[in-house]
PDB file of C-alpha atoms in Angstrom:
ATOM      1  CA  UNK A   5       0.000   0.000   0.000  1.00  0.00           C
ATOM      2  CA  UNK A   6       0.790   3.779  -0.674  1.00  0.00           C
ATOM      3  CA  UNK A   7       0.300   6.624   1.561  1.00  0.00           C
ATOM      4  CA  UNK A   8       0.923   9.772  -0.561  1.00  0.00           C
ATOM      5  CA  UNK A   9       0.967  12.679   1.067  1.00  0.00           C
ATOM      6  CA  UNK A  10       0.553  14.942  -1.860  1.00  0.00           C
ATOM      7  CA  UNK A  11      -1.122  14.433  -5.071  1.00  0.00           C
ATOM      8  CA  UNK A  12      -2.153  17.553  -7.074  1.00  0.00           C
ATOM      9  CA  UNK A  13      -5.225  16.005  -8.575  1.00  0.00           C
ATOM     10  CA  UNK A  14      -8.140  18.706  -8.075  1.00  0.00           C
ATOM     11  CA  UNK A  15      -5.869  21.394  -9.807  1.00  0.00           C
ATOM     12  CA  UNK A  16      -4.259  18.902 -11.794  1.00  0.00           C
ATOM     13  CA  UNK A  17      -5.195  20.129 -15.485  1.00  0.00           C
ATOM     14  CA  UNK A  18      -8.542  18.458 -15.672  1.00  0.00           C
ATOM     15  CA  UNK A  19     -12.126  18.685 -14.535  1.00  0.00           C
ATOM     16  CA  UNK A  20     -13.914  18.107 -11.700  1.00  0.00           C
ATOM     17  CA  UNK A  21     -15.668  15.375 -13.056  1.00  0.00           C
ATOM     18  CA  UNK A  22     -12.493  13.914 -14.258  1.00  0.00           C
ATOM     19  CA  UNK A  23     -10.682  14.202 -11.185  1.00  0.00           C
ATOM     20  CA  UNK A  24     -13.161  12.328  -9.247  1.00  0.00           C
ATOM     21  CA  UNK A  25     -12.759   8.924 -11.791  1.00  0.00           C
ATOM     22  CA  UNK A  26      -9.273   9.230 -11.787  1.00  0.00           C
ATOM     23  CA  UNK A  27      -9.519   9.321  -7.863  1.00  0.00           C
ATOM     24  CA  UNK A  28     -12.265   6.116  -7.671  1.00  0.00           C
ATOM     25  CA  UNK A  29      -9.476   4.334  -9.499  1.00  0.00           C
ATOM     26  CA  UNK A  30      -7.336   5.065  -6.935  1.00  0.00           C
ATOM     27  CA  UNK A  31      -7.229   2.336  -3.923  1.00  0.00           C
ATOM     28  CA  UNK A  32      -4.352   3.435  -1.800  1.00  0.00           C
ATOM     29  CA  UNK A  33      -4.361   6.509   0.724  1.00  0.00           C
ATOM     30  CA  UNK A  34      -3.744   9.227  -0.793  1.00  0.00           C
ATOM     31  CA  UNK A  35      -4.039  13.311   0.546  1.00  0.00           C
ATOM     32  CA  UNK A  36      -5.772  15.115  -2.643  1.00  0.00           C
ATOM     33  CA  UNK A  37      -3.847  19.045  -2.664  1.00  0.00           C
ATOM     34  CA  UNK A  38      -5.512  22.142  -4.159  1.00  0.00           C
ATOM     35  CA  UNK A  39      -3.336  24.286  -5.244  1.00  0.00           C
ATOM     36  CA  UNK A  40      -4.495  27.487  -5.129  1.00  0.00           C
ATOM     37  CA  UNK A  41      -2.109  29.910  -6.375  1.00  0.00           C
ATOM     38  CA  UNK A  42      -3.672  29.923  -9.970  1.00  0.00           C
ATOM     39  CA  UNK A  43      -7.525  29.366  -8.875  1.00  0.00           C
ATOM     40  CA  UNK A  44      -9.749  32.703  -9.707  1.00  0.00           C
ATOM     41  CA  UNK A  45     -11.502  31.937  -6.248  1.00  0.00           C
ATOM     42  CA  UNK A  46      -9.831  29.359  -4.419  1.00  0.00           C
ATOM     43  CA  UNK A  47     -12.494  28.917  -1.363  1.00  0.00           C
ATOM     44  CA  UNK A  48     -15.414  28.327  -3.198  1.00  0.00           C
ATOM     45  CA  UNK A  49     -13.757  25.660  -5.363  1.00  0.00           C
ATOM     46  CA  UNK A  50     -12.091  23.906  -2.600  1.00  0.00           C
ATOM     47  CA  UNK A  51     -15.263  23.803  -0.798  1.00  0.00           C
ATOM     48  CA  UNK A  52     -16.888  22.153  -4.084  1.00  0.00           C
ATOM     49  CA  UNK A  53     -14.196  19.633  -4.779  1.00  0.00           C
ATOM     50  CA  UNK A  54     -13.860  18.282  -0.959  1.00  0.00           C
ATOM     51  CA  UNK A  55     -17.781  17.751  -1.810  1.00  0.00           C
ATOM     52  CA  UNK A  56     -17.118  16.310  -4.870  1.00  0.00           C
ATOM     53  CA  UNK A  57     -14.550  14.260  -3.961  1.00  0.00           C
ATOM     54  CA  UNK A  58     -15.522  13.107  -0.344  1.00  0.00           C
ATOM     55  CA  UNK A  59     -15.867   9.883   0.569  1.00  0.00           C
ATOM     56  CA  UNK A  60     -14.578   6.941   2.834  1.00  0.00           C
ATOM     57  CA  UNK A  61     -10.346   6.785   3.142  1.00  0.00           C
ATOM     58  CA  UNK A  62      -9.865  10.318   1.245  1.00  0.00           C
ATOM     59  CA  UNK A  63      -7.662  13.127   2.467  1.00  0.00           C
ATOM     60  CA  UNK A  64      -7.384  16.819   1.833  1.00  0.00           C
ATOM     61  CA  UNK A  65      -4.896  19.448   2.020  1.00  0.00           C
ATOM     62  CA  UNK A  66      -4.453  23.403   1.151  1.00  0.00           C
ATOM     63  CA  UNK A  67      -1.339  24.317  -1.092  1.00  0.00           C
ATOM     64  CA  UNK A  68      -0.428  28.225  -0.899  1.00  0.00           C
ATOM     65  CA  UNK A  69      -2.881  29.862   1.581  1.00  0.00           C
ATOM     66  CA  UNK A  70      -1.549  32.948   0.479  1.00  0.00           C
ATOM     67  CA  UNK A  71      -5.528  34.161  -0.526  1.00  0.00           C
ATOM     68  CA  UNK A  72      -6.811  33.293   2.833  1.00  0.00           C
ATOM     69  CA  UNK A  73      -8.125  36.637   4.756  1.00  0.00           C
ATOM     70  CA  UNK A  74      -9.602  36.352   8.374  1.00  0.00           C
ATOM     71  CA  UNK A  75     -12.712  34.802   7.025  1.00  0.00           C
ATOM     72  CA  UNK A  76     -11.644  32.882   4.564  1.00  0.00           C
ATOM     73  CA  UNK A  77      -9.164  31.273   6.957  1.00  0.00           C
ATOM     74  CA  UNK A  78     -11.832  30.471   9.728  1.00  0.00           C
ATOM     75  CA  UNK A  79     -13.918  28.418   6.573  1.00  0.00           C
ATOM     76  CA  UNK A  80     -10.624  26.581   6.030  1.00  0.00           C
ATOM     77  CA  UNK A  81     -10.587  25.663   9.384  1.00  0.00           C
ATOM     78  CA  UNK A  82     -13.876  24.145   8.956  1.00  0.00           C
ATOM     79  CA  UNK A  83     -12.981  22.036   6.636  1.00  0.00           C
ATOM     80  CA  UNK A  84     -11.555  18.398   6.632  1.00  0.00           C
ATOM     81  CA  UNK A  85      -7.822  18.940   6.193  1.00  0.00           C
ATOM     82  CA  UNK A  86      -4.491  17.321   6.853  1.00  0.00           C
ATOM     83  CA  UNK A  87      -2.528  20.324   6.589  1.00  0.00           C
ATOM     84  CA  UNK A  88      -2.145  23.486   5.003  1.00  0.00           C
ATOM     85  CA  UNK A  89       0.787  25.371   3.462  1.00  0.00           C
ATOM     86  CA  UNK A  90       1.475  29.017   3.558  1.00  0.00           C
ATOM     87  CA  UNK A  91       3.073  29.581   0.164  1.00  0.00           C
ATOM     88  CA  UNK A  92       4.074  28.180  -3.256  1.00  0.00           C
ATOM     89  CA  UNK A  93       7.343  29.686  -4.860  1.00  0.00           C
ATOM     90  CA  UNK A  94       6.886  32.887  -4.008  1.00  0.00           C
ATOM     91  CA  UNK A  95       6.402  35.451  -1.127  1.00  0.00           C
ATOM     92  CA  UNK A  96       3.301  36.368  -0.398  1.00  0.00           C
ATOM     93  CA  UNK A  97       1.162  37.996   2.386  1.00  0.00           C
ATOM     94  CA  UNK A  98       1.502  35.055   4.827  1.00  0.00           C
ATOM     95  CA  UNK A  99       5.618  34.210   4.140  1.00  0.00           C
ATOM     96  CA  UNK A 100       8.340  34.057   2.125  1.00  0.00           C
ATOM     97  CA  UNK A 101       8.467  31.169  -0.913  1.00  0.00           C
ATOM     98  CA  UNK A 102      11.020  29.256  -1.756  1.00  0.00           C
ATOM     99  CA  UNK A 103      12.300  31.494  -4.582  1.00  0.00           C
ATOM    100  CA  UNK A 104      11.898  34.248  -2.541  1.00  0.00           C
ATOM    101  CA  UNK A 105      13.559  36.232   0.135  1.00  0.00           C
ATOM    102  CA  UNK A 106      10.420  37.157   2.258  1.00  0.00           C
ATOM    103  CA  UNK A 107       9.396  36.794   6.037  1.00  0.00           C
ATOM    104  CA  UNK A 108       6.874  35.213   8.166  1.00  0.00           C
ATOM    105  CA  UNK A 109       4.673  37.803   8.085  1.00  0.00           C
ATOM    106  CA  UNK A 110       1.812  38.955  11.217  1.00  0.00           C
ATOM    107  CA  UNK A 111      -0.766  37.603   9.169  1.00  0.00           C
ATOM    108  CA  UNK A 112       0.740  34.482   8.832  1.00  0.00           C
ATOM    109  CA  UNK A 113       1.588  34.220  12.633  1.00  0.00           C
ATOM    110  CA  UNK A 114      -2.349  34.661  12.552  1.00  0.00           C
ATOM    111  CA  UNK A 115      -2.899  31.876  10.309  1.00  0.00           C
ATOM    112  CA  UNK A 116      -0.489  29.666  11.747  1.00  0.00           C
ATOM    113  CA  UNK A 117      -2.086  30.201  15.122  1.00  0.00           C
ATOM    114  CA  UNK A 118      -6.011  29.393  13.855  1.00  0.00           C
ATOM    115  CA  UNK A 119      -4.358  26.121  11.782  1.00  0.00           C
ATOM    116  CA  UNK A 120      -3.268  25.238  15.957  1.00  0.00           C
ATOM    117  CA  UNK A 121      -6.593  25.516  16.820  1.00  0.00           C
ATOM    118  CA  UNK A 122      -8.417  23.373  14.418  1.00  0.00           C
ATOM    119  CA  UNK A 123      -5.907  20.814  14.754  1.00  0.00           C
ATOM    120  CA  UNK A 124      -4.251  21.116  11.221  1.00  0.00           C
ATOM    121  CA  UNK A 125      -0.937  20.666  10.080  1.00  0.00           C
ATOM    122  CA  UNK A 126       1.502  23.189   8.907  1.00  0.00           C
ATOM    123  CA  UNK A 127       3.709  22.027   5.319  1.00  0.00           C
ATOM    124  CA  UNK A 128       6.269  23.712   5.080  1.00  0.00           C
ATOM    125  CA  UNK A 129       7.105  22.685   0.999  1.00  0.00           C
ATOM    126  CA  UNK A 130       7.790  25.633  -0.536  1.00  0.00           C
ATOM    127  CA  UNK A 131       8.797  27.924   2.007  1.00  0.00           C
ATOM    128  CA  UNK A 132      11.761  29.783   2.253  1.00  0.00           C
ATOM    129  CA  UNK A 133      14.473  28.975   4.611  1.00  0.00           C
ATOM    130  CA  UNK A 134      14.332  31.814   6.681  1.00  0.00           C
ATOM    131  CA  UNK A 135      10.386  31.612   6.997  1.00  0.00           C
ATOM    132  CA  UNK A 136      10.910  28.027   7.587  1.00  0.00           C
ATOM    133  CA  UNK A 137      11.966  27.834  10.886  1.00  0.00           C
ATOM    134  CA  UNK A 138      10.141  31.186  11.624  1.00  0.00           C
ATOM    135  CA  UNK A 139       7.222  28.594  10.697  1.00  0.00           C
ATOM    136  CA  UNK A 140       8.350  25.985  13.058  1.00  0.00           C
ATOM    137  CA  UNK A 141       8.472  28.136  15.820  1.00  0.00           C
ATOM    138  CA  UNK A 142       4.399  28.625  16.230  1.00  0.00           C
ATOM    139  CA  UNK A 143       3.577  25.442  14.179  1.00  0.00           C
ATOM    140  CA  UNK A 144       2.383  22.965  17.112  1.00  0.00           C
ATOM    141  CA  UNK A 145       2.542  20.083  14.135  1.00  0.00           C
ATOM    142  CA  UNK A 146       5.008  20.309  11.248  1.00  0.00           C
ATOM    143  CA  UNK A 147       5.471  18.429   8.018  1.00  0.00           C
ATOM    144  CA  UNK A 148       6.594  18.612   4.951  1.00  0.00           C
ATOM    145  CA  UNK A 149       4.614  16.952   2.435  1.00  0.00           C
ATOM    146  CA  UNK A 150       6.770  16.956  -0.742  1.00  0.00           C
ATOM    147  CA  UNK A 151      10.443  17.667  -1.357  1.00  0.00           C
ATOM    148  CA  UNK A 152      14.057  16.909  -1.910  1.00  0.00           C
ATOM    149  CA  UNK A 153      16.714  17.170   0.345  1.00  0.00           C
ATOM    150  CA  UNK A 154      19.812  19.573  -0.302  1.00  0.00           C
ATOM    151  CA  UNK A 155      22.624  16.903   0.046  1.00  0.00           C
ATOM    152  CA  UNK A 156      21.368  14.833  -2.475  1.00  0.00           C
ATOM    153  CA  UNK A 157      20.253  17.497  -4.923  1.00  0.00           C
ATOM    154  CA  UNK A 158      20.638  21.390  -4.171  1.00  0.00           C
ATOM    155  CA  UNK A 159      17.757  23.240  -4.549  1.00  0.00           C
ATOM    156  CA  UNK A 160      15.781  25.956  -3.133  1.00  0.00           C
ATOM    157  CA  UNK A 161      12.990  23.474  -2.715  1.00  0.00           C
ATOM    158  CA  UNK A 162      14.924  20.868  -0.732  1.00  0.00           C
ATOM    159  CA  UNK A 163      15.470  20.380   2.714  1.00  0.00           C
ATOM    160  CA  UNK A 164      18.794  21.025   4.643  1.00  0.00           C
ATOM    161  CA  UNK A 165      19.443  18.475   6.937  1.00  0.00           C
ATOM    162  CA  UNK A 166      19.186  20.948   9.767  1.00  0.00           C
ATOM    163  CA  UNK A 167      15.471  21.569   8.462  1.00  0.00           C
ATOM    164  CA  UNK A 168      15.415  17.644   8.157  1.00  0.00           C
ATOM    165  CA  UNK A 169      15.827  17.525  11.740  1.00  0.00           C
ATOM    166  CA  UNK A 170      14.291  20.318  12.538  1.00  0.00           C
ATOM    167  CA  UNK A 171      10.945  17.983  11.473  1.00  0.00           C
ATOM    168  CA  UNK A 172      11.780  14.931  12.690  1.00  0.00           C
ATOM    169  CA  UNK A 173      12.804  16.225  16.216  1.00  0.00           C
ATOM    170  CA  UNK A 174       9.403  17.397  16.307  1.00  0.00           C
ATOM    171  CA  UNK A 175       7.817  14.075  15.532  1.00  0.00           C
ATOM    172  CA  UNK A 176       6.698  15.279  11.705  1.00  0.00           C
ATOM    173  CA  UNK A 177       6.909  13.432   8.425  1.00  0.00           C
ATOM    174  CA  UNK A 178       8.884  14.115   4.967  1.00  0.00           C
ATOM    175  CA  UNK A 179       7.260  13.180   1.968  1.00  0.00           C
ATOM    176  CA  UNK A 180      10.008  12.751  -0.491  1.00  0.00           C
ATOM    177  CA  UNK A 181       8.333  13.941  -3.838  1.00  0.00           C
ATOM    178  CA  UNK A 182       9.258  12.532  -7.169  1.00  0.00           C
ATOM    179  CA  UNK A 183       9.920  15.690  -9.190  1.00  0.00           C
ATOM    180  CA  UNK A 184      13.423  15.354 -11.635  1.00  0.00           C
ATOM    181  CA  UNK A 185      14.516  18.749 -10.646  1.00  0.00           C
ATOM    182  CA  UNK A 186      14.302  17.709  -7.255  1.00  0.00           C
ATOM    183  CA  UNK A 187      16.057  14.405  -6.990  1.00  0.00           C
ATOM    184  CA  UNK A 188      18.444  15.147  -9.684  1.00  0.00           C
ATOM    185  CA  UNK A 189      17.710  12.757 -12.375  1.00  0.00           C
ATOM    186  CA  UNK A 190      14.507  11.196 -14.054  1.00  0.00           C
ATOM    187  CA  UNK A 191      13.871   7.652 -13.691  1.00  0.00           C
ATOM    188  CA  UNK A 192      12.669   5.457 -10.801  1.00  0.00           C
ATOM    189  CA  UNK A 193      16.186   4.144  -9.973  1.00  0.00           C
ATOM    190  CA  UNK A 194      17.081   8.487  -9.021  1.00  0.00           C
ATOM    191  CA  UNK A 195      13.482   8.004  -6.836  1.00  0.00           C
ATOM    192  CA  UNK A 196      14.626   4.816  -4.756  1.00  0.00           C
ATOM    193  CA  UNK A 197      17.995   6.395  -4.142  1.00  0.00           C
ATOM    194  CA  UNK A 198      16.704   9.243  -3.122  1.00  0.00           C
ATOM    195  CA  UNK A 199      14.861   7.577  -0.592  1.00  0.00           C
ATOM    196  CA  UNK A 200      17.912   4.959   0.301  1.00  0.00           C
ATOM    197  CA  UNK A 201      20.311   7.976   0.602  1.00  0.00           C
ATOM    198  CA  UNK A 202      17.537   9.853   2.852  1.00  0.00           C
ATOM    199  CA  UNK A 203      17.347   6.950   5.688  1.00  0.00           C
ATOM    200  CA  UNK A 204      20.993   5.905   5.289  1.00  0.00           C
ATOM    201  CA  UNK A 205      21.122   9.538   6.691  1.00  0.00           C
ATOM    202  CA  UNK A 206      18.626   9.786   9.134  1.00  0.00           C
ATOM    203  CA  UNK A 207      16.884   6.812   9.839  1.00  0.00           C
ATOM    204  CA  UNK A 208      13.303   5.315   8.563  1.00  0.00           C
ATOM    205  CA  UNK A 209      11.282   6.724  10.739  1.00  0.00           C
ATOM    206  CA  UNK A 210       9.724   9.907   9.648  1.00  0.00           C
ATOM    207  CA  UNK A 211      10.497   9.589   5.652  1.00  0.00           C
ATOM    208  CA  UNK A 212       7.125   8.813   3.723  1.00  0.00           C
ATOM    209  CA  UNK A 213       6.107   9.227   0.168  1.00  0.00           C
ATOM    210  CA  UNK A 214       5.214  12.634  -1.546  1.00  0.00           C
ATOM    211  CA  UNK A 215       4.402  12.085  -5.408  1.00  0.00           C
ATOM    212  CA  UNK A 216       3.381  15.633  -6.774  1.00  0.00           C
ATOM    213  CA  UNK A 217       1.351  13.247  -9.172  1.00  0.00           C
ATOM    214  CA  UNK A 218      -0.770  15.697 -11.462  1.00  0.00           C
ATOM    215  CA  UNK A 219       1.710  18.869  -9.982  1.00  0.00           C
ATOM    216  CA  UNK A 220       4.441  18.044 -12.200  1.00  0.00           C
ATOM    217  CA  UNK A 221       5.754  15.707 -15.341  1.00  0.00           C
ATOM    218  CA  UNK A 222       5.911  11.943 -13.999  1.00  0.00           C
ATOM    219  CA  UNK A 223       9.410  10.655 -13.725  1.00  0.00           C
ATOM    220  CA  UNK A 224      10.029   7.658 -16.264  1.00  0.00           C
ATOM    221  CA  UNK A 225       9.047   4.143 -15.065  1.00  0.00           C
ATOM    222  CA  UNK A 226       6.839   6.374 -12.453  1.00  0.00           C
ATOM    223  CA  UNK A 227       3.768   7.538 -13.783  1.00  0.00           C
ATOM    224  CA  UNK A 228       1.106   5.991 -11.070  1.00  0.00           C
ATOM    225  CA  UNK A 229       1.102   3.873  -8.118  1.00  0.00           C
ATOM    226  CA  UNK A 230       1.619   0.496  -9.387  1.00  0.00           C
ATOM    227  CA  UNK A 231       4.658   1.679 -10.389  1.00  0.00           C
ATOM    228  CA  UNK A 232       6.083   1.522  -6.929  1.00  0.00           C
ATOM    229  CA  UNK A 233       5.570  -2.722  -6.807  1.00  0.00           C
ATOM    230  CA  UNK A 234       9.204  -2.063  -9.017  1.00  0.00           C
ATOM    231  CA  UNK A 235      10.615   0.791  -6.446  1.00  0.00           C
ATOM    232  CA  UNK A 236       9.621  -2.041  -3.733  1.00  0.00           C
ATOM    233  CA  UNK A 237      11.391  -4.415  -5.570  1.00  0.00           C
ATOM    234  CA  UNK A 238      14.721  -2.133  -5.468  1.00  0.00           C
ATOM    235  CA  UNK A 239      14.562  -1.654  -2.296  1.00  0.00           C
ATOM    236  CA  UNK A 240      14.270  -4.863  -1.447  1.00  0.00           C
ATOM    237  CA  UNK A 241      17.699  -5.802  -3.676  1.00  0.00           C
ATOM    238  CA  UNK A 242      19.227  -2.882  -1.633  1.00  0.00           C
ATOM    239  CA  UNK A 243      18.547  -4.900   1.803  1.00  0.00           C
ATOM    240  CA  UNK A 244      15.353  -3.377   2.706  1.00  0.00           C
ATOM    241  CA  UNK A 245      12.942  -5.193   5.344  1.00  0.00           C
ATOM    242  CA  UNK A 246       9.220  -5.664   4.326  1.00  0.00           C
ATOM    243  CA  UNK A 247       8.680  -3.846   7.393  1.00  0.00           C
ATOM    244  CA  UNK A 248      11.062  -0.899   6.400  1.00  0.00           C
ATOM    245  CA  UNK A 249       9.575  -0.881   3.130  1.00  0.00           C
ATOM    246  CA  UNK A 250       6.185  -0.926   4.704  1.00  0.00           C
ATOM    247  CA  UNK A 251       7.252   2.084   7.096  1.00  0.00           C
ATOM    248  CA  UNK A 252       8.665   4.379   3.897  1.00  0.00           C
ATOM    249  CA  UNK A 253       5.684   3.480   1.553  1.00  0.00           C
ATOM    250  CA  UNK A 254       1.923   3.379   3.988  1.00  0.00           C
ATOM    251  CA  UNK A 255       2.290   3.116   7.951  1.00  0.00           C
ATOM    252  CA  UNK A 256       4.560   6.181   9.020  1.00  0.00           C
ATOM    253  CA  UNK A 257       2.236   8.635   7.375  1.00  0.00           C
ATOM    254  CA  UNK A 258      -0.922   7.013   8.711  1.00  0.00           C
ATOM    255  CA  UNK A 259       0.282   6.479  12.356  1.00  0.00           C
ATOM    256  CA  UNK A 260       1.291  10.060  11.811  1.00  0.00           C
ATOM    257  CA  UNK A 261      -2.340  11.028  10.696  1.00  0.00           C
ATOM    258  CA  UNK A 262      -3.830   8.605  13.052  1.00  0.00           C
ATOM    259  CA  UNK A 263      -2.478   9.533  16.309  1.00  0.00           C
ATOM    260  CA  UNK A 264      -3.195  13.329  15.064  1.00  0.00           C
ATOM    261  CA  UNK A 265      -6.666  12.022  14.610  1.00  0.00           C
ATOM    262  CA  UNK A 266      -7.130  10.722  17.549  1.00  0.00           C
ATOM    263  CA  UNK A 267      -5.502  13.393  19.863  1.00  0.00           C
ATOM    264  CA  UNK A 268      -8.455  15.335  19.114  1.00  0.00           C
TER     265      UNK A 268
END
C-alpha cells in the first residue's frame, strides 16, 4: 500500500468530473492538494471539490494559503484537512516562498495560530528557509509533504538536513516527492535512491512518500502507483525489510495522521 501525502489532482489540469474517476481508481491513501495559487476563487472551489470528492479513506490538504483573509481562513478551518501550506514559490502575504527572500509575516503568525486551533498541520514545501523555521516556531505540528533534500540534490525546494531535523525532532513526516529537478535525475532508480540515501542519513522513521502526481511531469518508469511494486522491488535488492519498506511506503504517514486524529 501507498500513503501519498501529496497528489495535485483537483488542480491537476482536468475537470472536476475527471478528477473524481481518476480518484475512484485510486485504492491506496492518498491526501488530494488544491493548489491554489492559480484558482480565480480558491475557497469556493475547494469547498466544491472536498464535496465532490468526499468519501470513505480520502484526504485533503491546502497548497499556498496565500488568498486566505480572516474569514476565509476560519472556513478553512472548517474544513476536513491534513494540513495546510502558507506559500508556493513565491512570497506572499503570509511568508516568504522558496524562490523568494520574504518573512513570516503577522498575518501568517495569525494563520499559523487558527491552523493550531483546528488541529491542522503546517507544510512547510515551498517555504523559504528563513520563513521556515520562523514557521516551526508557532507550528504545534510540522510536516513537509513533498520535497528533496539539499545533500542529495541542491535546490531551493529541498530540505537542509538541519530543516530535516528540525521535522523529525518534532515528531513530523517528509514526503520525499518525485519531481526530476528535485532528486536530480529522471527515472525510478534516481526516486529509490533518493529515498535509500535519505534513511541511510537519518533513519526510517519519519520519511514517507510525496508524489506531486498531477503537480508536475511523472518521472520515467513512475507515472502511477503500481509503479512503486518495481521501487519495492529495489529496495528490497538494496537490503530493505518488508517492514522498512512498509514504514517508507503506507504506515509512518498514517500512524502520523492517526495519532493526530485521535488526539483530538
Amino acid at each position: 500500500m501507498i500513503f501519498d501525502l501529496h497528489n495535485d489532482l483537483p488542480t491537476g489540469f482536468c475537470s472536476l468530473s475527471d478528477a473524481c474517476t481518476a480518484a475512484n481508481d485510486v485504492s491506496d491513501s492518498v491526501i488530494y492538494a488544491f493548489w491554489t495559487s492559480e484558482l480565480a476563487a480558491p475557497l469556493p472551489f475547494i469547498e466544491a471539490g472536498i464535496a465532490a470528492l468526499n468519501g470513505t479513506g480520502r484526504y485533503f490538504a491546502v497548497e499556498d494559503l496565500g488568498f486566505a483573509d480572516n474569514g476565509a481562513i476560519d472556513r478553512i478551518c472548517a474544513l476536513p484537512l491534513c494540513y495546510c501550506g502558507l506559500t508556493h514559490n513565491t512570497d506572499n502575504a503570509l511568508a516568504g516562498g522558496a524562490l523568494g527572500n520574504g518573512d513570516l509575516t503577522a498575518r501568517g503568525k495569525r494563520a499559523i495560530a487558527r491552523l493550531n486551533a483546528a488541529g491542522i498541520a503546517v507544510d512547510t514545501a515551498h517555504l523559504n528557509r528563513k520563513s521556515f523555521f520562523e514557521v516551526a516556531d508557532l507550528a504545534d505540528a510540522l510536516i513537509d509533504s513533498h520535497t528533496g533534500v539539499d545533500f542529495v540534490c541542491p535546490h531551493p525546494r529541498n530540505l537542509t538536513d538541519d530543516q530535516v531535523l528540525c521535522i523529525l525532532e518534532r515528531g513530523g513526516i517528509i514526503g520525499l516527492t518525485a519531481v526530476r529537478d528535485f532528486i536530480g535525475g529522471n527515472r525510478l532508480t534516481d526516486y529509490v535512491c533518493l529515498i535509500d540515501r535519505f534513511v541511510q542519513k537519518f533513519g526510517v522513521d519519519g520519511v514517507c512518500i510525496g508524489t506531486d502526481f498531477y503537480g508536475t511531469e511523472p518521472l520515467e518508469n513512475l507515472t502511477g502507483y503500481a509503479d512503486f511494486y518495481a521501487a519495492e522491488r529495489l529496495l528490497s535488492d538494496l537490503g530493505y525489510t518488508d517492514s522498512d519498506i512498509r514504514k517508507i511506503f503506507y504506515q509512518n504517514a498514517n500512524q502520523y495522521f492517526s495519532n493526530r486524529r485521535n488526539s483530538q
